[in-house]
Amino acid sequence: MKFLFRQLSIHSVTLALLMLSAFGEPERMVLSTEGSGRATAYIESPKIISFHGKTHVAWLDTPAEGFRIRTRTLDQTTGQWTPATTIGEATDNHGGPALTIDAEGYLHVIYYSHHHPFRYRRSVRPNDASAWTEYEEFGRDLTYPSMVCSADGTLIMVARRSFEDKPWHLEMWTKPPGQPWSRQQAILSARYGVYSQYGASLAWGADHRTLHLSFRLYELPDYDTKRSEGTVGYLVSPDGGETWQTSSGREVTLPATADTVDVIAHGLEAHDRVLHAGSSAVGPDGLPYIPYDVRVQETCQSYLATPLGDGRWNHLNLNQFLPPAFREWGLYMHGGIAFGTTGQPTLVGTVMRPTRTEHEWGHPSTELVRFRSRDCGQTFIADIIDSPNPDSPRWMPNIERPTGFNEMSAHPSFIYTDGVRGGALKDQLSNQVIFVPGTPAP
């Protein structure tokens, strides 16, 4: 398949936060004060679904009894929220939910696993997150689900598969209506048999058949040096996941590797070059929009990549759009992008100031930043979501994006975590989970 391609100064953080955004500021909602250290992670897993006047939100809590998947629903007409419903438990802070919805309005959720089988449930009633079927287990040694719903109601899920004796895969599973989950194929494979992570994001084209896959492949060649290799890459399927190819139409033999996909960016930790990628989206022009970052020593630059044709990509630097008071901060793509009904993109990420020897994941200086465009992603206006707090991060934004049949607002809503990461997989914390609703068109 071939694509058709188209080719101020302020001096304080307080003033930066008061910059005119021209979009209006919606009222936020604290959904929980029991959020885990990864309450709204990961970018792979959609957690917000809007449909026929309701918005359903899922996240990972840590009440006294352990890790729990929770959901609440907003009535868009009255502005009222339901009490929290507990869907099920998770094995640790990696077991958070992935949501989607079918054409009839039934919600579908995958959760629980960190190198385990997944658990799957469906809502008992359409557009109602208060009651769920008994869970079904499927798969083996799976983590980080990304799920969408096909035009015929078939659920498609990709997730990392871990092995003891060979390189880890990104596996694809499907569930036709009324049938069990079944494994289809490994789409991606690491090149080393030690540890890998995929950070995979799925997005439908306008035809609801073309399926775009972007990812940040993190590969660890060995445990002794612990020096990773990172690749931000892309593949597209013209037939709903049966076959895959690059943006230039070159067919790819599965499982693909970092050597055979579209390589958007590459980095070696040994060269102080570390990559991340956010969840991607397909714009009104039919092109995939893939946000990613490159950290080099104490600086981090973020980009929005779109294909130009013949395997080439345009890379729009996003740091230039930060509020002036934050231009010296690092911009990280622990977030994603989505297009609302206006056809304009909204992008969420994080800014922070770690030193060269500090890890950025959950760094206490982390603040949430939102980018909004009025010219289809050529330029952006950015705002910092909260007043900076140097002792605790606001982070892990998860933006609503189309998964098949959910209905987008003019500017997409998102959730995020206000609180610390914790020190271990099983830590029980009391973080806030905060919902920022979609905003009306300017």
GROMACS .gro file of C-alpha atoms in nm:
model
  442
    1MET     CA    1   0.000   0.000   0.000
    2LYS     CA    2   0.118   0.351  -0.082
    3PHE     CA    3   0.027   0.658   0.117
    4LEU     CA    4  -0.056   0.996  -0.039
    5PHE     CA    5   0.166   1.243   0.146
    6ARG     CA    6   0.169   1.620   0.190
    7GLN     CA    7   0.457   1.763   0.192
    8LEU     CA    8   0.723   3.577   2.355
    9SER     CA    9   0.907   3.600   2.655
   10ILE     CA   10   0.785   3.566   3.019
   11HIS     CA   11   0.989   3.533   3.333
   12SER     CA   12   0.807   3.313   3.582
   13VAL     CA   13   0.634   2.978   3.605
   14THR     CA   14   0.324   3.155   3.735
   15LEU     CA   15   0.292   3.363   3.421
   16ALA     CA   16   0.360   3.059   3.207
   17LEU     CA   17   0.064   2.883   3.364
   18LEU     CA   18  -0.158   3.182   3.282
   19MET     CA   19  -0.074   3.185   2.911
   20LEU     CA   20  -0.377   3.232   2.689
   21SER     CA   21  -0.460   2.893   2.540
   22ALA     CA   22  -0.777   2.998   2.352
   23PHE     CA   23  -0.935   2.661   2.425
   24GLY     CA   24  -1.095   2.712   2.768
   25GLU     CA   25  -1.014   2.513   3.081
   26PRO     CA   26  -1.251   2.226   3.171
   27GLU     CA   27  -1.336   2.121   3.522
   28ARG     CA   28  -1.136   1.821   3.641
   29MET     CA   29  -1.254   1.528   3.850
   30VAL     CA   30  -1.057   1.333   4.110
   31LEU     CA   31  -1.169   0.978   4.036
   32SER     CA   32  -0.974   0.810   4.315
   33THR     CA   33  -0.732   0.873   4.601
   34GLU     CA   34  -0.617   0.510   4.607
   35GLY     CA   35  -0.428   0.507   4.278
   36SER     CA   36  -0.134   0.273   4.238
   37GLY     CA   37   0.218   0.376   4.137
   38ARG     CA   38   0.111   0.312   3.777
   39ALA     CA   39  -0.257   0.396   3.810
   40THR     CA   40  -0.301   0.533   3.456
   41ALA     CA   41  -0.012   0.355   3.279
   42TYR     CA   42   0.057   0.238   3.010
   43ILE     CA   43   0.034   0.418   2.675
   44GLU     CA   44  -0.049   0.084   2.508
   45SER     CA   45  -0.380   0.047   2.690
   46PRO     CA   46  -0.677   0.278   2.616
   47LYS     CA   47  -0.863   0.363   2.939
   48ILE     CA   48  -1.136   0.608   2.832
   49ILE     CA   49  -1.443   0.523   2.623
   50SER     CA   50  -1.718   0.773   2.534
   51PHE     CA   51  -2.043   0.646   2.381
   52HIS     CA   52  -2.398   0.779   2.349
   53GLY     CA   53  -2.374   1.045   2.619
   54LYS     CA   54  -2.154   0.860   2.867
   55THR     CA   55  -1.780   0.847   2.932
   56HIS     CA   56  -1.635   0.536   3.098
   57VAL     CA   57  -1.292   0.552   3.263
   58ALA     CA   58  -1.082   0.265   3.403
   59TRP     CA   59  -0.761   0.266   3.608
   60LEU     CA   60  -0.561   0.066   3.866
   61ASP     CA   61  -0.615   0.126   4.240
   62THR     CA   62  -0.436  -0.012   4.546
   63PRO     CA   63  -0.689  -0.034   4.830
   64ALA     CA   64  -0.605  -0.231   5.144
   65GLU     CA   65  -0.716  -0.558   4.986
   66GLY     CA   66  -0.465  -0.530   4.700
   67PHE     CA   67  -0.449  -0.422   4.335
   68ARG     CA   68  -0.794  -0.359   4.187
   69ILE     CA   69  -0.922  -0.250   3.845
   70ARG     CA   70  -1.176   0.026   3.895
   71THR     CA   71  -1.413   0.212   3.665
   72ARG     CA   72  -1.645   0.512   3.692
   73THR     CA   73  -1.889   0.661   3.440
   74LEU     CA   74  -1.969   1.024   3.363
   75ASP     CA   75  -2.318   1.120   3.247
   76GLN     CA   76  -2.232   1.390   2.995
   77THR     CA   77  -2.577   1.550   3.025
   78THR     CA   78  -2.595   1.589   3.403
   79GLY     CA   79  -2.222   1.599   3.478
   80GLN     CA   80  -2.271   1.334   3.747
   81TRP     CA   81  -2.029   1.044   3.809
   82THR     CA   82  -2.124   0.696   3.923
   83PRO     CA   83  -1.954   0.542   4.227
   84ALA     CA   84  -1.652   0.327   4.149
   85THR     CA   85  -1.709  -0.030   4.031
   86THR     CA   86  -1.441  -0.293   4.090
   87ILE     CA   87  -1.389  -0.507   3.780
   88GLY     CA   88  -1.127  -0.741   3.922
   89GLU     CA   89  -0.781  -0.774   4.070
   90ALA     CA   90  -0.437  -0.731   3.915
   91THR     CA   91  -0.123  -0.924   3.996
   92ASP     CA   92   0.087  -0.608   4.050
   93ASN     CA   93   0.124  -0.251   3.925
   94HIS     CA   94   0.168  -0.371   3.563
   95GLY     CA   95  -0.179  -0.528   3.544
   96GLY     CA   96  -0.389  -0.223   3.460
   97PRO     CA   97  -0.684  -0.224   3.218
   98ALA     CA   98  -0.727  -0.182   2.842
   99LEU     CA   99  -1.077  -0.078   2.727
  100THR     CA  100  -1.274  -0.080   2.404
  101ILE     CA  101  -1.640  -0.085   2.296
  102ASP     CA  102  -1.833  -0.253   2.014
  103ALA     CA  103  -2.106  -0.116   1.788
  104GLU     CA  104  -2.383  -0.233   2.024
  105GLY     CA  105  -2.226  -0.047   2.313
  106TYR     CA  106  -2.087  -0.342   2.508
  107LEU     CA  107  -1.764  -0.256   2.689
  108HIS     CA  108  -1.469  -0.496   2.679
  109VAL     CA  109  -1.176  -0.496   2.920
  110ILE     CA  110  -0.844  -0.684   2.947
  111TYR     CA  111  -0.641  -0.670   3.268
  112TYR     CA  112  -0.452  -0.854   3.546
  113SER     CA  113  -0.134  -0.989   3.389
  114HIS     CA  114   0.238  -0.930   3.427
  115HIS     CA  115   0.388  -1.242   3.260
  116HIS     CA  116   0.059  -1.429   3.316
  117PRO     CA  117  -0.258  -1.509   3.119
  118PHE     CA  118  -0.483  -1.207   3.066
  119ARG     CA  119  -0.830  -1.182   3.215
  120TYR     CA  120  -1.112  -1.062   2.990
  121ARG     CA  121  -1.463  -0.942   3.081
  122ARG     CA  122  -1.753  -0.783   2.891
  123SER     CA  123  -2.013  -0.549   3.034
  124VAL     CA  124  -2.346  -0.717   3.107
  125ARG     CA  125  -2.544  -0.430   2.955
  126PRO     CA  126  -2.461  -0.191   2.670
  127ASN     CA  127  -2.302   0.141   2.770
  128ASP     CA  128  -2.302   0.038   3.138
  129ALA     CA  129  -1.982  -0.025   3.334
  130SER     CA  130  -2.150  -0.125   3.661
  131ALA     CA  131  -2.179  -0.501   3.594
  132TRP     CA  132  -1.953  -0.744   3.408
  133THR     CA  133  -1.950  -1.106   3.294
  134GLU     CA  134  -1.731  -1.361   3.472
  135TYR     CA  135  -1.372  -1.334   3.356
  136GLU     CA  136  -1.215  -1.557   3.093
  137GLU     CA  137  -0.841  -1.627   3.090
  138PHE     CA  138  -0.634  -1.652   2.773
  139GLY     CA  139  -0.274  -1.646   2.662
  140ARG     CA  140   0.049  -1.715   2.842
  141ASP     CA  141   0.319  -1.484   2.983
  142LEU     CA  142   0.155  -1.170   2.842
  143THR     CA  143   0.190  -0.803   2.949
  144TYR     CA  144   0.091  -0.456   2.822
  145PRO     CA  145  -0.230  -0.505   2.618
  146SER     CA  146  -0.343  -0.272   2.340
  147MET     CA  147  -0.696  -0.345   2.214
  148VAL     CA  148  -0.928  -0.223   1.937
  149CYS     CA  149  -1.262  -0.339   1.793
  150SER     CA  150  -1.303  -0.423   1.423
  151ALA     CA  151  -1.595  -0.320   1.205
  152ASP     CA  152  -1.749  -0.669   1.243
  153GLY     CA  153  -1.711  -0.668   1.622
  154THR     CA  154  -1.393  -0.876   1.634
  155LEU     CA  155  -1.161  -0.767   1.913
  156ILE     CA  156  -0.793  -0.735   1.820
  157MET     CA  157  -0.529  -0.729   2.091
  158VAL     CA  158  -0.150  -0.708   2.080
  159ALA     CA  159   0.071  -0.762   2.385
  160ARG     CA  160   0.423  -0.857   2.479
  161ARG     CA  161   0.492  -1.231   2.515
  162SER     CA  162   0.787  -1.328   2.732
  163PHE     CA  163   0.991  -1.649   2.701
  164GLU     CA  164   1.263  -1.814   2.905
  165ASP     CA  165   1.473  -1.939   2.614
  166LYS     CA  166   1.424  -1.711   2.311
  167PRO     CA  167   1.363  -1.347   2.217
  168TRP     CA  168   1.035  -1.198   2.333
  169HIS     CA  169   0.751  -1.124   2.090
  170LEU     CA  170   0.466  -0.884   2.030
  171GLU     CA  171   0.177  -1.128   1.986
  172MET     CA  172  -0.158  -1.061   1.820
  173TRP     CA  173  -0.480  -1.222   1.949
  174THR     CA  174  -0.839  -1.192   1.819
  175LYS     CA  175  -1.186  -1.260   1.956
  176PRO     CA  176  -1.475  -1.271   1.707
  177PRO     CA  177  -1.819  -1.206   1.861
  178GLY     CA  178  -1.935  -1.504   2.066
  179GLN     CA  179  -1.607  -1.692   2.026
  180PRO     CA  180  -1.303  -1.739   2.253
  181TRP     CA  181  -0.974  -1.555   2.218
  182SER     CA  182  -0.726  -1.715   1.980
  183ARG     CA  183  -0.363  -1.642   1.906
  184GLN     CA  184  -0.296  -1.529   1.547
  185GLN     CA  185   0.073  -1.455   1.506
  186ALA     CA  186   0.380  -1.282   1.640
  187ILE     CA  187   0.403  -0.946   1.466
  188LEU     CA  188   0.735  -0.835   1.614
  189SER     CA  189   1.033  -1.010   1.769
  190ALA     CA  190   1.327  -0.880   1.964
  191ARG     CA  191   1.671  -0.971   1.831
  192TYR     CA  192   1.812  -1.066   2.170
  193GLY     CA  193   1.689  -1.329   2.412
  194VAL     CA  194   1.718  -1.138   2.739
  195TYR     CA  195   1.451  -0.871   2.793
  196SER     CA  196   1.238  -0.650   2.570
  197GLN     CA  197   0.941  -0.417   2.583
  198TYR     CA  198   0.731  -0.293   2.292
  199GLY     CA  199   0.523   0.011   2.391
  200ALA     CA  200   0.285  -0.077   2.106
  201SER     CA  201  -0.003   0.146   1.994
  202LEU     CA  202  -0.286   0.047   1.755
  203ALA     CA  203  -0.491   0.296   1.552
  204TRP     CA  204  -0.758   0.247   1.285
  205GLY     CA  205  -0.761   0.421   0.951
  206ALA     CA  206  -1.083   0.590   0.834
  207ASP     CA  207  -1.190   0.273   0.651
  208HIS     CA  208  -1.193   0.078   0.981
  209ARG     CA  209  -0.983  -0.186   0.809
  210THR     CA  210  -0.637  -0.032   0.777
  211LEU     CA  211  -0.460  -0.090   1.109
  212HIS     CA  212  -0.158   0.119   1.206
  213LEU     CA  213   0.098  -0.010   1.456
  214SER     CA  214   0.361   0.214   1.614
  215PHE     CA  215   0.597   0.111   1.891
  216ARG     CA  216   0.908   0.179   2.094
  217LEU     CA  217   1.105  -0.147   2.098
  218TYR     CA  218   1.334  -0.160   2.402
  219GLU     CA  219   1.589  -0.440   2.370
  220LEU     CA  220   1.839  -0.546   2.635
  221PRO     CA  221   2.124  -0.744   2.475
  222ASP     CA  222   2.252  -0.882   2.807
  223TYR     CA  223   2.202  -0.848   3.180
  224ASP     CA  224   2.567  -0.782   3.256
  225THR     CA  225   2.604  -0.443   3.091
  226LYS     CA  226   2.232  -0.347   3.112
  227ARG     CA  227   2.282  -0.115   2.815
  228SER     CA  228   1.965  -0.103   2.611
  229GLU     CA  229   1.894  -0.045   2.243
  230GLY     CA  230   1.582   0.148   2.145
  231THR     CA  231   1.390   0.167   1.817
  232VAL     CA  232   1.081   0.375   1.744
  233GLY     CA  233   0.916   0.193   1.455
  234TYR     CA  234   0.604   0.157   1.245
  235LEU     CA  235   0.408  -0.099   1.042
  236VAL     CA  236   0.067  -0.089   0.875
  237SER     CA  237  -0.183  -0.361   0.786
  238PRO     CA  238  -0.428  -0.297   0.498
  239ASP     CA  239  -0.642  -0.597   0.600
  240GLY     CA  240  -0.709  -0.562   0.971
  241GLY     CA  241  -0.396  -0.732   1.096
  242GLU     CA  242  -0.359  -1.029   0.861
  243THR     CA  243  -0.058  -0.894   0.669
  244TRP     CA  244   0.183  -0.612   0.751
  245GLN     CA  245   0.400  -0.373   0.552
  246THR     CA  246   0.603  -0.056   0.580
  247SER     CA  247   0.473   0.292   0.496
  248SER     CA  248   0.619   0.259   0.145
  249GLY     CA  249   0.421  -0.061   0.081
  250ARG     CA  250   0.706  -0.311   0.126
  251GLU     CA  251   0.565  -0.636   0.263
  252VAL     CA  252   0.726  -0.757   0.584
  253THR     CA  253   0.788  -1.118   0.682
  254LEU     CA  254   0.659  -1.188   1.033
  255PRO     CA  255   0.774  -1.163   1.296
  256ALA     CA  256   0.936  -0.837   1.194
  257THR     CA  257   1.235  -0.698   1.382
  258ALA     CA  258   1.398  -0.359   1.427
  259ASP     CA  259   1.592  -0.441   1.109
  260THR     CA  260   1.284  -0.486   0.887
  261VAL     CA  261   1.030  -0.221   1.000
  262ASP     CA  262   1.007   0.151   0.927
  263VAL     CA  263   1.267   0.294   1.165
  264ILE     CA  264   1.160   0.639   1.280
  265ALA     CA  265   1.438   0.679   1.539
  266HIS     CA  266   1.711   0.464   1.691
  267GLY     CA  267   1.930   0.496   1.999
  268LEU     CA  268   2.188   0.315   2.209
  269GLU     CA  269   2.204   0.369   2.583
  270ALA     CA  270   2.580   0.316   2.555
  271HIS     CA  271   2.584   0.639   2.351
  272ASP     CA  272   2.362   0.819   2.606
  273ARG     CA  273   2.071   0.810   2.360
  274VAL     CA  274   1.747   0.669   2.505
  275LEU     CA  275   1.408   0.669   2.328
  276HIS     CA  276   1.041   0.661   2.427
  277ALA     CA  277   0.724   0.674   2.218
  278GLY     CA  278   0.368   0.775   2.296
  279SER     CA  279   0.039   0.635   2.168
  280SER     CA  280  -0.021   0.732   1.805
  281ALA     CA  281  -0.322   0.849   1.603
  282VAL     CA  282  -0.441   0.872   1.243
  283GLY     CA  283  -0.522   1.222   1.124
  284PRO     CA  284  -0.797   1.342   0.889
  285ASP     CA  285  -0.536   1.325   0.611
  286GLY     CA  286  -0.507   0.947   0.663
  287LEU     CA  287  -0.151   0.971   0.793
  288PRO     CA  288  -0.021   0.821   1.118
  289TYR     CA  289   0.106   1.073   1.374
  290ILE     CA  290   0.366   0.919   1.605
  291PRO     CA  291   0.507   1.112   1.903
  292TYR     CA  292   0.845   1.011   2.045
  293ASP     CA  293   1.138   1.151   2.240
  294VAL     CA  294   1.516   1.125   2.240
  295ARG     CA  295   1.697   1.172   2.570
  296VAL     CA  296   2.067   1.261   2.543
  297GLN     CA  297   2.238   1.308   2.879
  298GLU     CA  298   2.038   1.575   3.068
  299THR     CA  299   1.830   1.697   2.775
  300CYS     CA  300   1.526   1.541   2.609
  301GLN     CA  301   1.371   1.650   2.281
  302SER     CA  302   1.032   1.529   2.159
  303TYR     CA  303   0.908   1.500   1.802
  304LEU     CA  304   0.591   1.426   1.609
  305ALA     CA  305   0.668   1.197   1.315
  306THR     CA  306   0.459   1.166   0.997
  307PRO     CA  307   0.549   0.977   0.678
  308LEU     CA  308   0.662   1.166   0.369
  309GLY     CA  309   0.679   0.869   0.131
  310ASP     CA  310   0.944   0.621   0.017
  311GLY     CA  311   1.019   0.531   0.379
  312ARG     CA  312   1.108   0.890   0.476
  313TRP     CA  313   0.954   1.067   0.777
  314ASN     CA  314   0.903   1.426   0.882
  315HIS     CA  315   1.004   1.502   1.243
  316LEU     CA  316   0.840   1.810   1.399
  317ASN     CA  317   1.023   1.925   1.713
  318LEU     CA  318   0.772   1.984   1.995
  319ASN     CA  319   1.003   2.147   2.250
  320GLN     CA  320   0.982   2.474   2.055
  321PHE     CA  321   0.614   2.502   2.152
  322LEU     CA  322   0.664   2.468   2.528
  323PRO     CA  323   0.579   2.772   2.743
  324PRO     CA  324   0.893   2.987   2.762
  325ALA     CA  325   0.947   2.917   3.133
  326PHE     CA  326   0.977   2.545   3.051
  327ARG     CA  327   1.189   2.558   2.736
  328GLU     CA  328   1.496   2.437   2.926
  329TRP     CA  329   1.311   2.138   3.071
  330GLY     CA  330   1.323   1.796   2.908
  331LEU     CA  331   1.008   1.697   2.717
  332TYR     CA  332   0.920   1.326   2.736
  333MET     CA  333   0.659   1.130   2.542
  334HIS     CA  334   0.509   0.928   2.829
  335GLY     CA  335   0.171   1.013   2.679
  336GLY     CA  336   0.012   1.025   2.335
  337ILE     CA  337  -0.185   1.203   2.065
  338ALA     CA  338  -0.548   1.196   1.950
  339PHE     CA  339  -0.769   1.386   1.705
  340GLY     CA  340  -1.105   1.521   1.816
  341THR     CA  341  -1.410   1.594   1.604
  342THR     CA  342  -1.261   1.929   1.497
  343GLY     CA  343  -0.990   1.739   1.309
  344GLN     CA  344  -0.728   1.904   1.528
  345PRO     CA  345  -0.474   1.707   1.735
  346THR     CA  346  -0.430   1.713   2.112
  347LEU     CA  347  -0.107   1.573   2.252
  348VAL     CA  348  -0.013   1.507   2.616
  349GLY     CA  349   0.335   1.444   2.753
  350THR     CA  350   0.555   1.529   3.050
  351VAL     CA  351   0.829   1.778   3.128
  352MET     CA  352   1.093   1.724   3.395
  353ARG     CA  353   1.449   1.804   3.500
  354PRO     CA  354   1.639   1.486   3.595
  355THR     CA  355   2.015   1.494   3.619
  356ARG     CA  356   2.224   1.277   3.391
  357THR     CA  357   2.244   0.998   3.650
  358GLU     CA  358   1.874   1.004   3.744
  359HIS     CA  359   1.603   0.795   3.581
  360GLU     CA  360   1.315   0.990   3.432
  361TRP     CA  361   1.041   0.737   3.523
  362GLY     CA  362   0.844   0.902   3.805
  363HIS     CA  363   1.105   1.172   3.865
  364PRO     CA  364   0.962   1.410   4.131
  365SER     CA  365   1.004   1.715   3.905
  366THR     CA  366   0.765   1.568   3.645
  367GLU     CA  367   0.479   1.789   3.528
  368LEU     CA  368   0.208   1.726   3.273
  369VAL     CA  369   0.202   1.926   2.950
  370ARG     CA  370  -0.075   1.944   2.689
  371PHE     CA  371  -0.028   2.054   2.327
  372ARG     CA  372  -0.321   2.166   2.112
  373SER     CA  373  -0.317   2.271   1.749
  374ARG     CA  374  -0.535   2.495   1.532
  375ASP     CA  375  -0.357   2.423   1.202
  376CYS     CA  376  -0.372   2.041   1.180
  377GLY     CA  377  -0.050   1.979   1.370
  378GLN     CA  378   0.185   2.222   1.199
  379THR     CA  379   0.217   2.429   1.518
  380PHE     CA  380   0.093   2.386   1.876
  381ILE     CA  381  -0.002   2.586   2.183
  382ALA     CA  382   0.117   2.418   2.504
  383ASP     CA  383   0.009   2.456   2.865
  384ILE     CA  384   0.130   2.304   3.190
  385ILE     CA  385  -0.162   2.129   3.359
  386ASP     CA  386  -0.078   2.191   3.727
  387SER     CA  387   0.122   2.430   3.941
  388PRO     CA  388   0.466   2.267   3.968
  389ASN     CA  389   0.533   2.060   4.280
  390PRO     CA  390   0.901   1.959   4.312
  391ASP     CA  391   0.822   1.678   4.556
  392SER     CA  392   0.572   1.468   4.362
  393PRO     CA  393   0.510   1.400   3.990
  394ARG     CA  394   0.198   1.452   3.782
  395TRP     CA  395   0.240   1.203   3.503
  396MET     CA  396   0.133   0.891   3.307
  397PRO     CA  397  -0.129   1.072   3.095
  398ASN     CA  398  -0.360   0.842   2.904
  399ILE     CA  399  -0.561   1.016   2.630
  400GLU     CA  400  -0.889   0.897   2.480
  401ARG     CA  401  -0.845   0.782   2.122
  402PRO     CA  402  -1.065   0.595   1.873
  403THR     CA  403  -1.062   0.220   1.930
  404GLY     CA  404  -1.341   0.131   1.690
  405PHE     CA  405  -1.678   0.265   1.805
  406ASN     CA  406  -1.619   0.515   2.084
  407GLU     CA  407  -1.720   0.874   2.011
  408MET     CA  408  -1.460   1.149   2.035
  409SER     CA  409  -1.521   1.498   2.172
  410ALA     CA  410  -1.399   1.817   2.005
  411HIS     CA  411  -1.073   1.797   2.202
  412PRO     CA  412  -1.000   1.458   2.366
  413SER     CA  413  -1.023   1.392   2.738
  414PHE     CA  414  -0.745   1.224   2.935
  415ILE     CA  415  -0.658   1.090   3.278
  416TYR     CA  416  -0.334   1.111   3.472
  417THR     CA  417  -0.174   1.015   3.802
  418ASP     CA  418  -0.087   1.270   4.069
  419GLY     CA  419   0.155   1.093   4.301
  420VAL     CA  420   0.468   0.885   4.339
  421ARG     CA  421   0.582   0.574   4.153
  422GLY     CA  422   0.668   0.368   4.462
  423GLY     CA  423   0.971   0.145   4.497
  424ALA     CA  424   0.844  -0.203   4.408
  425LEU     CA  425   0.587  -0.387   4.197
  426LYS     CA  426   0.358  -0.459   4.493
  427ASP     CA  427   0.366  -0.117   4.664
  428GLN     CA  428   0.027   0.003   4.783
  429LEU     CA  429  -0.001   0.379   4.744
  430SER     CA  430  -0.258   0.657   4.773
  431ASN     CA  431  -0.216   0.852   4.451
  432GLN     CA  432  -0.485   1.067   4.297
  433VAL     CA  433  -0.634   0.962   3.964
  434ILE     CA  434  -0.753   1.274   3.782
  435PHE     CA  435  -0.982   1.307   3.478
  436VAL     CA  436  -0.962   1.608   3.246
  437PRO     CA  437  -1.272   1.616   3.023
  438GLY     CA  438  -1.269   1.694   2.657
  439THR     CA  439  -1.311   2.061   2.573
  440PRO     CA  440  -1.547   2.230   2.328
  441ALA     CA  441  -1.421   2.357   1.996
  442PRO     CA  442  -1.271   2.710   2.012
   0.00000   0.00000   0.00000
